[in-house]
Coordinates of C-alpha atoms in Angstrom, one line a residue:
M17 CA 72.4 164.4 85.6
K18 CA 72.4 163.2 89.2
T19 CA 68.8 162.3 89.0
Q20 CA 69.4 160.3 85.8
G21 CA 72.4 158.6 87.4
K22 CA 70.3 157.6 90.4
R23 CA 67.5 156.2 88.2
A24 CA 70.0 154.2 86.2
L25 CA 71.5 152.8 89.4
R26 CA 68.1 151.9 90.8
L27 CA 67.3 150.1 87.5
R28 CA 70.6 148.1 87.7
L29 CA 70.0 147.2 91.3
G30 CA 66.4 146.1 90.4
V31 CA 67.7 144.0 87.5
A32 CA 70.3 142.4 89.8
A33 CA 67.8 141.7 92.5
A34 CA 65.3 140.2 90.0
A35 CA 68.1 138.0 88.5
A36 CA 69.1 136.8 92.0
V37 CA 65.6 135.9 92.9
A38 CA 65.0 134.1 89.6
S39 CA 68.3 132.3 89.7
G40 CA 67.8 131.3 93.3
T41 CA 64.2 130.2 92.7
I42 CA 65.0 128.0 89.7
G43 CA 68.2 126.8 91.2
G44 CA 66.5 125.8 94.5
W45 CA 63.7 124.0 92.6
A46 CA 66.2 122.2 90.5
Y47 CA 68.3 121.2 93.5
A48 CA 65.2 119.8 95.2
R49 CA 64.3 117.9 92.1
A50 CA 67.8 116.4 91.9
G51 CA 67.4 115.0 95.4
G52 CA 68.4 117.8 97.6
S53 CA 66.7 117.9 101.0
A54 CA 64.9 120.9 102.4
G55 CA 67.9 121.7 104.6
D56 CA 70.3 121.4 101.6
V57 CA 68.1 123.7 99.5
A58 CA 67.7 126.2 102.4
R59 CA 71.5 126.4 103.0
D60 CA 72.2 126.7 99.3
L61 CA 69.7 129.6 99.0
A62 CA 71.2 131.2 102.1
V63 CA 74.7 131.3 100.6
G64 CA 73.7 132.5 97.2
W65 CA 71.2 135.1 98.3
A66 CA 73.6 136.3 101.1
Y67 CA 76.1 137.2 98.3
A68 CA 73.4 138.8 96.2
A69 CA 72.0 140.8 99.1
A70 CA 75.4 142.0 100.4
G71 CA 76.4 142.9 96.8
I72 CA 73.3 144.9 96.2
V73 CA 73.7 146.8 99.5
A74 CA 77.4 147.5 98.7
W75 CA 76.5 148.5 95.1
W76 CA 73.9 150.9 96.4
R77 CA 76.1 152.5 99.1
R78 CA 79.2 152.7 96.9
P79 CA 78.2 152.6 93.3
A80 CA 81.7 153.6 92.0
N81 CA 83.2 150.5 93.7
R82 CA 83.0 147.3 91.6
T83 CA 83.0 145.1 94.7
G84 CA 79.3 145.3 95.0
V85 CA 78.8 144.2 91.4
L86 CA 81.1 141.2 91.8
M87 CA 79.3 140.2 95.0
A88 CA 75.9 140.4 93.3
A89 CA 77.4 138.4 90.3
E90 CA 78.6 135.7 92.8
G91 CA 75.2 135.4 94.2
I92 CA 73.5 135.0 90.8
T93 CA 76.0 132.5 89.4
W94 CA 76.0 130.5 92.7
F95 CA 73.0 128.6 91.5
L96 CA 74.2 127.8 87.9
G97 CA 75.3 124.2 88.8
N98 CA 71.8 123.5 90.1
L99 CA 70.4 123.8 86.6
Q100 CA 71.6 120.2 86.0
G101 CA 68.7 119.1 88.0
T102 CA 66.0 120.7 85.9
G103 CA 65.6 117.9 83.3
V104 CA 65.8 120.4 80.5
P105 CA 68.7 119.5 78.2
A106 CA 69.7 123.1 77.4
L107 CA 69.6 124.1 81.1
F108 CA 71.5 120.9 82.0
A109 CA 74.2 121.7 79.5
A110 CA 74.5 125.3 80.8
G111 CA 74.7 124.0 84.4
A112 CA 77.3 121.4 83.6
W113 CA 79.5 123.8 81.6
W114 CA 79.3 126.8 83.9
E115 CA 79.1 125.1 87.3
G116 CA 82.5 126.6 88.3
L117 CA 81.7 130.1 87.2
N118 CA 80.9 131.3 90.7
A119 CA 84.4 130.1 91.8
A120 CA 86.0 132.3 89.1
V121 CA 83.8 135.3 90.2
L122 CA 84.9 134.7 93.8
L123 CA 88.5 134.6 92.7
H124 CA 88.0 138.0 90.9
L125 CA 86.2 139.4 94.0
V126 CA 89.0 138.3 96.4
V127 CA 92.0 139.6 94.5
S128 CA 90.3 142.9 93.6
F129 CA 89.1 143.8 97.1
P130 CA 88.5 146.5 98.4
D131 CA 87.9 148.6 95.3
G132 CA 87.0 146.0 92.8
R133 CA 89.8 146.8 90.4
L134 CA 92.7 144.6 89.3
T135 CA 95.7 146.8 89.8
T136 CA 98.6 144.5 89.0
V137 CA 99.5 142.3 86.0
P138 CA 99.7 139.0 88.0
T139 CA 96.2 139.5 89.4
R140 CA 94.7 140.4 85.9
R141 CA 96.4 137.3 84.4
L142 CA 95.2 135.1 87.2
V143 CA 91.6 136.3 86.9
F144 CA 91.7 135.9 83.2
F145 CA 93.0 132.4 83.5
G146 CA 90.3 131.6 86.0
Y147 CA 87.5 132.6 83.7
G148 CA 89.3 130.8 80.8
L149 CA 89.5 127.7 82.9
V150 CA 85.8 127.7 83.5
A151 CA 85.0 128.5 79.8
V152 CA 87.4 125.9 78.3
G153 CA 87.9 123.4 81.1
G154 CA 84.2 123.5 81.9
L155 CA 83.3 122.8 78.3
L156 CA 85.7 119.9 78.0
R157 CA 84.3 118.5 81.2
A158 CA 80.7 118.9 79.9
L159 CA 81.6 117.2 76.5
T160 CA 82.6 114.0 78.4
F161 CA 80.0 114.1 81.2
D162 CA 77.3 111.5 81.2
P163 CA 75.2 111.9 84.4
A164 CA 74.0 108.3 84.1
V165 CA 77.6 107.0 84.3
A166 CA 79.4 109.5 86.5
T167 CA 76.8 109.5 89.3
G168 CA 79.0 110.7 92.2
T169 CA 80.7 113.6 90.4
T170 CA 78.6 116.5 91.6
Y171 CA 76.7 117.4 94.8
L172 CA 73.5 116.5 92.9
D173 CA 71.9 113.1 92.6
C174 CA 71.8 113.2 88.8
R175 CA 71.0 109.6 87.9
D176 CA 67.8 110.9 86.3
C177 CA 69.3 114.3 85.2
G178 CA 69.9 115.2 81.6
P179 CA 70.2 114.2 79.0
N180 CA 73.4 116.2 78.3
P181 CA 73.2 117.5 74.7
L182 CA 76.9 118.4 74.8
L183 CA 78.0 114.9 75.4
V184 CA 80.3 113.5 72.7
P185 CA 79.5 109.8 72.1
G186 CA 82.3 107.5 73.1
A187 CA 84.2 110.2 75.1
T188 CA 82.7 109.2 78.5
Y189 CA 85.8 107.2 79.5
L190 CA 87.8 110.5 79.4
F191 CA 85.6 112.2 82.0
D192 CA 87.6 111.1 85.0
Y193 CA 90.8 112.4 83.6
V194 CA 89.3 115.7 82.4
D195 CA 87.4 116.2 85.7
G196 CA 90.5 115.4 87.7
A197 CA 92.7 117.8 85.7
F198 CA 90.0 120.4 85.9
R199 CA 89.8 120.2 89.7
A200 CA 93.6 120.0 90.1
V201 CA 94.2 123.1 88.0
G202 CA 91.4 124.9 89.9
F203 CA 93.2 124.0 93.2
V204 CA 96.5 125.3 91.8
V205 CA 94.8 128.6 90.8
S206 CA 93.4 128.9 94.3
M207 CA 96.8 128.4 95.8
V208 CA 98.3 131.1 93.5
M209 CA 95.5 133.4 94.6
V210 CA 96.4 132.7 98.2
A211 CA 100.1 133.4 97.5
L212 CA 99.3 136.7 95.8
I213 CA 97.1 137.8 98.7
V214 CA 99.7 136.8 101.3
R215 CA 102.3 138.8 99.3
R216 CA 100.0 141.8 99.3
W217 CA 99.4 141.4 103.0
Q218 CA 103.2 141.2 103.7
R219 CA 103.9 144.4 101.7
A220 CA 100.8 146.3 102.9
S221 CA 100.8 149.1 105.4
V222 CA 98.7 149.0 108.6
A223 CA 95.9 150.9 106.8
R224 CA 96.0 148.6 103.8
R225 CA 95.9 145.5 106.0
R226 CA 92.8 146.8 107.8
A227 CA 91.1 147.1 104.4
L228 CA 92.3 143.7 103.3
L229 CA 91.2 141.9 106.4
P230 CA 87.8 140.8 105.1
A231 CA 89.5 139.4 101.9
W232 CA 91.9 137.5 104.2
I233 CA 89.0 135.9 106.1
A234 CA 87.3 135.1 102.8
I235 CA 90.5 133.4 101.5
A236 CA 90.7 131.2 104.6
I237 CA 87.0 130.2 104.2
A238 CA 87.3 129.6 100.4
T239 CA 90.5 127.6 100.9
S240 CA 88.9 125.5 103.5
F241 CA 86.0 124.8 101.1
L242 CA 88.5 123.8 98.3
V243 CA 90.3 121.5 100.8
W244 CA 87.0 119.8 101.7
D245 CA 86.1 119.4 98.1
L246 CA 89.5 117.9 97.3
V247 CA 89.0 115.5 100.2
L248 CA 85.7 114.4 98.8
Y249 CA 87.2 113.9 95.4
L250 CA 90.2 111.9 96.7
L251 CA 88.0 109.8 99.0
P252 CA 84.9 108.9 96.9
T253 CA 83.9 106.2 99.4
L254 CA 83.3 109.0 102.0
S255 CA 79.6 109.3 102.1
G256 CA 76.7 109.4 104.4
P257 CA 76.8 111.5 107.5
A258 CA 80.4 112.5 106.9
Q259 CA 79.7 113.8 103.5
E260 CA 76.6 115.7 104.7
A261 CA 78.8 117.2 107.5
F262 CA 81.3 118.4 104.9
Y263 CA 78.6 120.0 102.7
L264 CA 77.0 121.6 105.8
L265 CA 80.3 123.2 106.9
S266 CA 81.0 124.3 103.4
D267 CA 77.7 126.1 103.1
L268 CA 77.9 127.7 106.6
T269 CA 81.4 129.0 106.0
Q270 CA 80.5 130.2 102.5
T271 CA 77.7 132.2 104.0
A272 CA 80.3 134.1 106.1
V273 CA 82.2 135.3 103.0
P274 CA 79.7 137.9 101.8
I275 CA 79.2 139.0 105.4
A276 CA 83.0 139.5 105.7
F277 CA 83.2 141.6 102.5
L278 CA 80.1 143.7 103.4
A279 CA 81.6 144.3 106.9
G280 CA 84.8 145.6 105.3
L281 CA 82.9 148.0 103.1
L282 CA 80.6 149.1 106.0
R283 CA 83.7 149.7 108.1
M284 CA 84.8 152.2 105.6
Q285 CA 81.3 153.8 105.9
L286 CA 81.7 153.9 109.6
Q287 CA 85.1 155.6 109.2
R288 CA 83.5 158.3 107.2
A289 CA 80.7 158.6 109.9
E290 CA 83.4 158.9 112.5
V291 CA 84.8 161.9 110.6
S292 CA 81.7 163.9 111.5
G293 CA 82.7 164.0 115.1
L294 CA 86.3 165.0 114.4
V295 CA 85.7 168.8 114.8
I296 CA 83.9 168.3 118.1
E297 CA 86.6 165.9 119.4
V298 CA 89.6 168.2 118.7
G299 CA 87.8 171.3 120.1
A300 CA 87.6 174.9 119.1
D301 CA 91.4 175.4 119.4
P302 CA 93.0 172.1 118.4
D303 CA 96.6 171.3 119.2
P304 CA 98.4 170.1 116.0
G305 CA 99.6 167.0 117.8
R306 CA 96.2 166.1 119.1
L307 CA 94.7 166.8 115.7
R308 CA 97.2 164.5 114.0
E309 CA 96.4 161.7 116.5
A310 CA 92.7 162.0 115.8
L311 CA 93.2 162.0 112.0
A312 CA 95.5 159.0 112.3
R313 CA 92.9 157.1 114.2
V314 CA 90.1 157.9 111.8
L315 CA 92.2 157.0 108.8
G316 CA 93.7 153.9 110.4
D317 CA 97.2 155.2 109.5
P318 CA 99.7 155.6 112.4
T319 CA 102.3 157.0 110.0
L320 CA 100.1 160.0 109.1
R321 CA 101.9 163.4 109.1
L322 CA 100.0 166.6 109.4
A323 CA 101.7 169.8 108.1
L324 CA 100.3 173.3 108.4
W325 CA 100.9 176.1 106.0
H326 CA 103.2 178.9 107.2
E327 CA 103.0 182.0 105.2
E328 CA 106.3 183.4 106.5
Q329 CA 108.3 180.3 105.5
D330 CA 106.1 179.7 102.3
A331 CA 106.0 176.0 103.2
Y332 CA 104.1 173.3 105.0
L333 CA 105.6 172.5 108.4
D334 CA 104.8 169.7 110.8
S335 CA 104.7 169.9 114.6
D336 CA 108.5 169.5 114.8
G337 CA 109.0 172.4 112.4
R338 CA 110.2 170.2 109.5
T339 CA 109.2 171.0 105.9
V340 CA 106.8 168.6 104.2
R341 CA 106.7 168.6 100.4
A342 CA 103.4 168.5 98.6
A343 CA 104.4 165.9 96.0
G344 CA 104.2 162.2 95.4
A345 CA 101.8 159.5 96.2
G346 CA 99.9 159.6 99.5
C347 CA 99.6 163.4 99.6
T348 CA 96.3 165.2 100.2
R349 CA 96.3 169.0 100.2
V350 CA 93.7 170.9 102.2
D351 CA 92.8 174.4 101.0
S352 CA 90.6 177.0 102.7
S353 CA 87.2 178.0 101.4
R354 CA 89.0 181.0 99.9
G355 CA 91.4 178.8 97.9
T356 CA 94.5 179.5 100.1
A357 CA 96.7 176.8 101.5
L358 CA 95.8 175.4 104.9
A359 CA 97.3 172.0 105.5
L360 CA 98.9 169.0 104.0
L361 CA 98.3 165.3 104.8
R362 CA 101.0 162.7 104.1
H363 CA 99.4 159.3 104.4
D364 CA 99.5 155.7 103.3
P365 CA 99.0 155.7 99.4
A366 CA 96.5 152.8 100.0
L367 CA 94.1 155.4 101.4
A368 CA 93.7 156.9 97.9
E369 CA 91.6 153.9 97.1
D370 CA 88.9 155.4 99.4
P371 CA 88.6 159.0 98.0
E372 CA 85.3 159.6 99.8
L373 CA 87.0 159.1 103.2
L374 CA 89.8 161.4 102.3
E375 CA 87.4 164.1 101.1
A376 CA 85.4 163.8 104.3
V377 CA 88.6 164.1 106.4
A378 CA 89.8 167.0 104.4
A379 CA 86.5 168.8 104.8
S380 CA 86.5 168.3 108.6
L381 CA 90.1 169.4 108.8
R382 CA 89.3 172.5 106.8
L383 CA 86.4 173.3 109.1
A384 CA 88.5 172.8 112.2
L385 CA 91.4 175.0 110.9
E386 CA 89.1 177.7 109.6
N387 CA 87.3 177.8 112.9
V388 CA 90.6 178.4 114.6
W389 CA 91.5 181.1 112.1
L390 CA 88.2 182.8 112.5
R391 CA 88.4 182.6 116.3
N392 CA 91.9 184.0 116.3
R393 CA 90.9 186.8 114.0
A394 CA 87.9 187.6 116.2
K395 CA 90.1 187.6 119.2
E396 CA 92.7 189.9 117.6
V397 CA 89.9 192.3 116.5
T398 CA 88.3 192.3 120.0
S399 CA 91.7 192.7 121.6
R400 CA 92.5 195.7 119.4
I401 CA 89.1 197.2 120.3
V402 CA 89.7 196.6 124.0
R403 CA 93.2 198.1 123.8
A404 CA 91.9 201.1 121.8
A405 CA 89.1 201.6 124.4
D406 CA 91.6 201.4 127.2
T407 CA 93.9 203.9 125.5
E408 CA 90.9 206.2 124.9
R409 CA 90.0 206.0 128.6
K410 CA 93.5 207.0 129.6
R411 CA 93.3 209.9 127.2
L412 CA 90.0 211.1 128.6
E413 CA 91.2 210.7 132.1
R414 CA 94.4 212.7 131.2
D415 CA 92.4 215.4 129.4
L416 CA 90.0 215.8 132.3
H417 CA 92.8 216.0 134.8
D418 CA 94.9 218.3 132.7
G419 CA 92.1 220.3 131.1
A420 CA 88.7 220.7 132.7
Q421 CA 89.8 219.6 136.2
A422 CA 92.8 222.1 136.1
R423 CA 90.5 224.9 134.9
L424 CA 88.1 224.2 137.8
V425 CA 90.9 224.3 140.3
F426 CA 92.2 227.5 138.8
A427 CA 88.7 229.0 138.9
L428 CA 88.2 227.9 142.5
M429 CA 91.5 229.5 143.5
A430 CA 90.5 232.7 141.7
L431 CA 87.2 232.7 143.5
R432 CA 88.8 232.3 146.9
R433 CA 91.0 235.4 146.1
V434 CA 87.8 237.3 145.2
D435 CA 86.2 236.2 148.5
K436 CA 89.2 237.5 150.5
G437 CA 88.8 240.8 148.7
L438 CA 85.2 241.0 149.7
A439 CA 85.9 240.4 153.4
D440 CA 85.1 244.0 154.3
H441 CA 82.4 244.5 151.6
P442 CA 79.2 245.8 153.1
D443 CA 76.9 243.8 150.8
D444 CA 76.3 240.4 152.6
S445 CA 74.3 239.0 149.7
L446 CA 77.4 239.4 147.4
R447 CA 79.6 237.4 149.8
R448 CA 76.9 234.7 150.1
S449 CA 76.7 234.4 146.3
V450 CA 80.5 234.0 146.1
A451 CA 80.3 231.3 148.9
E452 CA 77.6 229.5 147.0
V453 CA 79.6 229.5 143.7
E454 CA 82.6 228.2 145.7
R455 CA 80.5 225.3 147.0
S456 CA 79.2 224.5 143.5
L457 CA 82.8 224.6 142.1
K458 CA 84.0 222.2 144.8
L459 CA 81.1 219.8 144.1
A460 CA 81.7 220.0 140.4
L461 CA 85.4 219.3 141.0
E462 CA 84.7 216.3 143.2
E463 CA 82.2 214.9 140.6
L464 CA 84.7 215.4 137.8
R465 CA 87.4 213.7 139.8
G466 CA 85.0 210.8 140.4
I467 CA 84.2 210.6 136.7
A468 CA 87.9 210.7 135.8
H469 CA 88.6 208.0 138.4
G470 CA 85.8 205.9 137.0
I471 CA 87.1 206.2 133.4
H472 CA 90.6 205.3 134.4
P473 CA 92.2 205.9 137.8
A474 CA 95.5 207.7 137.6
V475 CA 96.9 205.6 140.4
L476 CA 96.5 202.5 138.3
T477 CA 98.7 204.0 135.6
R478 CA 101.3 205.4 138.0
E479 CA 101.6 202.7 140.7
G480 CA 99.9 199.6 139.4
L481 CA 97.1 197.2 140.3
G482 CA 97.8 196.7 144.0
P483 CA 97.7 200.4 145.0
A484 CA 94.7 201.0 142.7
L485 CA 92.8 198.2 144.5
M486 CA 93.7 199.7 147.9
A487 CA 92.4 203.1 146.8
L488 CA 89.3 201.5 145.4
A489 CA 88.7 199.7 148.8
E490 CA 89.0 203.0 150.7
Q491 CA 86.2 204.5 148.6
A492 CA 83.9 201.4 148.7
E493 CA 80.6 201.6 150.5
L494 CA 81.4 198.5 152.6
P495 CA 84.5 197.1 154.3
V496 CA 86.9 195.6 151.8
V497 CA 90.1 193.7 152.6
V498 CA 92.7 193.6 149.8
A499 CA 95.6 191.2 149.4
A500 CA 97.6 192.0 146.2
E501 CA 101.1 191.0 145.2
P502 CA 103.4 194.0 144.4
R503 CA 103.7 193.2 140.7
R504 CA 103.1 195.1 137.4
Y505 CA 101.3 193.7 134.5
D506 CA 100.3 194.6 131.0
P507 CA 98.3 197.9 131.1
V508 CA 95.2 196.2 129.5
V509 CA 95.5 193.3 131.9
E510 CA 95.7 195.7 134.9
S511 CA 92.8 197.7 133.6
T512 CA 90.6 194.6 133.0
A513 CA 91.4 193.3 136.4
Y514 CA 90.7 196.6 138.1
F515 CA 87.2 197.0 136.5
T516 CA 86.4 193.4 137.3
V517 CA 86.9 194.2 140.9
C518 CA 84.9 197.4 140.5
E519 CA 81.9 195.4 139.1
A520 CA 82.2 192.8 141.8
L521 CA 82.2 195.4 144.6
S522 CA 79.3 197.2 143.0
N523 CA 77.3 194.0 142.8
A524 CA 78.2 193.2 146.4
A525 CA 76.9 196.6 147.6
K526 CA 73.8 196.9 145.4
H527 CA 72.5 193.4 145.0
A528 CA 74.1 191.0 147.4
R529 CA 73.5 193.0 150.6
A530 CA 77.0 192.0 151.7
K531 CA 78.6 193.2 154.9
A532 CA 82.2 192.7 153.9
V533 CA 84.3 191.7 150.8
S534 CA 87.8 190.3 150.4
V535 CA 89.8 190.9 147.3
S536 CA 93.0 189.0 146.2
A537 CA 95.3 189.5 143.2
R538 CA 98.1 186.9 142.6
Y539 CA 100.2 185.6 139.8
R540 CA 99.9 181.8 139.2
D541 CA 101.5 179.9 136.3
G542 CA 101.5 182.7 133.8
R543 CA 98.1 184.1 134.7
L544 CA 96.8 186.9 136.9
V545 CA 94.1 185.5 139.2
I546 CA 91.7 188.0 140.6
E547 CA 89.2 186.8 143.2
T548 CA 86.5 188.6 145.2
V549 CA 84.4 186.9 147.9
D550 CA 81.5 188.5 149.7
D551 CA 79.2 187.3 152.5
G552 CA 76.0 188.3 150.8
I553 CA 72.8 186.5 149.9
G554 CA 74.3 184.9 146.7
G555 CA 72.2 183.8 143.7
A556 CA 74.3 185.8 141.2
D557 CA 74.0 184.4 137.6
T558 CA 75.9 185.4 134.5
A559 CA 72.8 184.6 132.4
R560 CA 70.8 187.3 134.1
G561 CA 71.6 190.9 134.0
T562 CA 74.2 192.7 132.0
G563 CA 76.9 193.3 134.6
L564 CA 78.4 189.9 134.9
L565 CA 77.7 189.0 131.3
G566 CA 79.5 192.2 130.1
L567 CA 82.3 191.3 132.5
A568 CA 82.6 187.8 131.0
D569 CA 82.7 189.3 127.5
R570 CA 85.4 191.8 128.5
L571 CA 87.5 189.1 130.0
A572 CA 87.0 186.8 126.9
A573 CA 88.3 189.7 124.7
V574 CA 91.7 189.4 126.3
D575 CA 91.6 185.6 126.4
G576 CA 90.5 185.6 130.1
V577 CA 87.9 183.5 131.8
L578 CA 85.3 184.2 134.5
H579 CA 84.1 181.8 137.1
V580 CA 81.1 182.7 139.3
H581 CA 80.1 180.5 142.3
S582 CA 77.1 182.0 144.0
P583 CA 74.8 179.5 145.9
V584 CA 71.7 181.0 147.3
G585 CA 72.4 182.2 150.8
G586 CA 76.1 181.3 150.6
G587 CA 77.7 184.5 149.3
T588 CA 79.3 185.0 146.0
R589 CA 82.8 184.1 144.8
I590 CA 84.0 185.8 141.5
R591 CA 87.2 184.5 140.0
A592 CA 88.8 186.0 136.9
E593 CA 91.9 184.6 135.2
L594 CA 93.8 186.7 132.7
P595 CA 96.9 185.5 130.8
C596 CA 99.8 187.8 131.4
G597 CA 102.9 185.8 130.3

């Protein structure tokens, strides 16, 4: 179905392009035949084909919008008046009758912009009257028009044009009255059009005014053209260079009209293109206020309200905690990919006329919010894993201390009692065996204590991070200076900070060939800041090796961050920040 629709659209666009080329070619030839200079013909072709080209582009980019069709129709009908210069009676009659059709199409285009639809009764009546004026008034004018008599009526030099097969014999004297009335009514219609657009502008919101700006420019241009045409009609003696200047300005300003309309439509395209960078701009964890500002800028609606769905309240709440109802005009609901409620946009109802833009914004908002949801879910899961692992380490340390370690101590005490009982025993080899077993038990006890301490030091649980770091410094292979504030933190935070220092000291001793290390632990603005600095060879990189990379992952699991500054030959500074409330 989509392929057939594209083929049909391409066919329509091809027909419109062919009609514009044919109309312009015949119209340009007829204009030149009727006395138009090369410059006149070139300017006339530029205006008509500018409308046609802009319309075809707009039609192709936004086929559901009728603006492109109307712009293409304006370009095709632009040359109808030129047919009076062909010398073919039937074509002359068509040109004389429908000379003003392009003005009626332009009226339709202006009052229906930006979506090409007539949404109010006054605009529908005005457009209908405009087409009726051309059909009826143009016919009456053609019935009384003798080109050999009314030589200065049109922009064409039509002394040799015609004959006019529609001319009613004896009605030529009525032409001036009919022509004057036709032009006067057309001017009144134009003024009504201006009044309607001004009224729309006054009542429009900021977003709607931005959409109507090209139409406003086009109105100013078209009105200027009508004023110039009226001046030429009221001052028939005005000719020569002045008249040429009027026609030149008319053509130049008319060329700007399709450009203005196309710019308006392309601006909407650029708005949709700007949406693609919305997720990147607001970041991985967007603040609702920042997100609302970005959406308001993209949509051009400073009154935009963004409300997020809260399951507990069963309602959409904005950044101030106020409930926003999902009803009425100017309401766009954004659901997750699972079909559950995510957010609600309250915007200017005029934005509903660009559904593609709203759909793009909704998709970007959905992606941003679901990214946040997934990130929070991953963080929650990782945090639970870290806490579970920390709890398990504490349990293992406690089991080793209260179980295997206690049994080894008890066995060592029992062995010492046996050794005392064998003090007078004559077998030296037996006493040496007991002494060897005692040494093995002491070594096993020391290793077990080291393992228990590496799993989770008991001093960290009993006394906190500061004393645990002091104990760690005493056992280190190189001199370590510790400066820690006497403060307790969440057990997971203390455990993460402790093992961060363990990894840093291990790297300093094994890889950095450092001679000394300083360690600091302080509370700053709701975060625990751990910093280790050594005087080693530097060159540490989180991208190489698993130590620092695993450390960064562990910190990220509790929403912490790791900073490593390690220039070659300049030592290594490792800074970890953990939120602790």
